[in-house]
């Protein structure tokens, strides 16, 4: 059976209203606006309201993507939610989202590859269409990282924000769309970035809470080095698979973790920084939501033309990484 080409039919994103500035953080931990901006490039991030969870953010983004695709939720065959901050350990946030979208019966599952989750989700969703199993697949990257961040730890609390981005995938009749995917993982780095307690290995207890093990922990320096190396490598593998040269790239949509990481990765790829679409200054690192929110902003700003070559590339806990080349058509 020959694989069918797969493209993007619609895009949407959502960030909560509340904005947390670097000045706000100065009042919470021993930090400064100057340190945060020069070391990360982040100025503000959005924080979910008390009554909002990951599925709520996902629902807003999904509705916008369906609207953009000119589809109803009932047209979907599959829902994939990439998240490392699910509403609950189980059931899947994708099932909760399905209910919030007002539909029943459609296959729905979560995918956990941390900040690489959205690219993993695109790759998985696209396979179902390429194989002729499904027609319309919703892929969402959604996070409420504010719920797992230790707001007293200046090493991490300045970095993250909440948000969601979504795309609807469908067969690409003109043959454009996804040209290649590259996914990878290295479990030897699992300890570098993790939330240790609350799972089967370390069930939540008064002790784990007292030790702060229900918060995200990160070895920032090691993750930084890994990120720069793997972004360049993942990009090159994906370009090779697609038979596309670096010079043909119109835009790079990188994972939005730290401006210095994006800068170093673009240098490593020998591409001008202007080709990278960056919005991390306004949102911080939204993990699996970062890439789809950025892609949607690029699209909504009318900066994409049919035939443009896009490189999406991300990295995250796991450790994981992923990249895809898209020939834009919409
Ligand atoms: N304000 C002021 N000082 C701070 C802050 C802060 N918010 N945070 C750390 N510092 C201090 C440190 O304590 C340290 O002080 P010391 O020298 O007295 O010990 C000093 O600043 C330098 O700390 P470093 O950690 O070396 O700072 P660095 O320049 O490496 O920046 C950062 C830290 C921003 C975390 C960087 O390492 C980074 O971005 N790493 C990658 C993070 C990342 O991309 N994570 C992705 C997660 S993806 C996912 O799956 C969720």
XYZ file of C-alpha atoms and ligand atoms in Angstrom, residues 30-32 35-36 39-40 84 114-115 145 154-155 158-160 193 216 218 220-221 223-224 227 255 257-258 260-261 285 287 315-317, ligand 1:
85
model
C 15.677 36.087 44.405
C 15.946 36.973 40.700
C 15.928 39.985 38.398
C 19.032 37.978 34.700
C 15.955 36.317 33.232
C 19.981 34.173 30.351
C 16.713 33.022 28.761
C 3.410 16.067 30.374
C 7.573 16.117 27.126
C 8.578 19.114 24.984
C 3.292 23.610 33.742
C 14.396 30.364 40.935
C 16.300 27.870 38.762
C 11.157 31.621 35.679
C 11.254 29.349 32.624
C 7.781 27.934 32.115
C 14.626 16.534 33.833
C 9.669 19.450 38.225
C 16.027 19.931 36.106
C 19.680 23.095 33.466
C 23.288 23.064 32.283
C 19.808 19.976 29.337
C 21.189 23.104 27.691
C 19.466 20.714 23.474
C 11.043 24.470 20.662
C 12.897 26.948 25.755
C 15.661 29.531 25.848
C 20.426 31.135 23.848
C 19.555 27.550 22.870
C 8.674 27.366 27.694
C 6.680 22.323 26.630
C 13.788 18.439 22.429
C 12.676 17.587 25.928
C 12.601 15.332 28.952
N 17.802 34.467 38.897
C 19.042 34.805 39.310
N 20.031 33.915 39.399
C 19.777 32.649 39.045
C 18.517 32.236 38.606
C 17.490 33.202 38.549
N 16.236 32.920 38.129
N 18.553 30.921 38.320
C 19.807 30.517 38.565
N 20.541 31.552 39.006
C 21.949 31.562 39.387
C 22.442 30.202 39.779
O 22.121 29.922 41.118
C 23.920 30.328 39.540
O 24.500 31.002 40.636
P 25.938 30.542 41.220
O 26.885 30.748 40.066
O 26.112 31.456 42.357
O 25.744 29.100 41.587
C 24.000 31.269 38.333
O 22.744 31.937 38.265
C 24.269 30.570 37.020
O 23.411 29.442 36.939
P 23.418 28.499 35.701
O 22.462 27.374 35.934
O 24.818 28.144 35.320
O 22.810 29.485 34.600
P 22.686 29.236 33.064
O 23.271 30.361 32.344
O 23.071 27.848 32.669
O 21.114 29.348 32.854
C 19.148 28.003 32.563
C 20.225 28.468 33.521
C 18.408 29.222 32.036
C 18.188 27.097 33.297
C 19.797 27.261 31.381
O 20.687 26.279 31.880
C 18.809 26.597 30.491
O 18.036 27.251 29.813
N 18.835 25.253 30.420
C 17.955 24.508 29.566
C 16.601 24.472 30.171
C 15.651 23.870 29.195
O 15.709 24.098 28.016
N 14.762 23.090 29.661
C 13.903 22.460 28.730
C 12.983 21.732 29.438
S 12.121 20.870 28.248
C 10.945 19.905 28.986
O 10.855 18.784 28.604
C 10.090 20.479 30.108
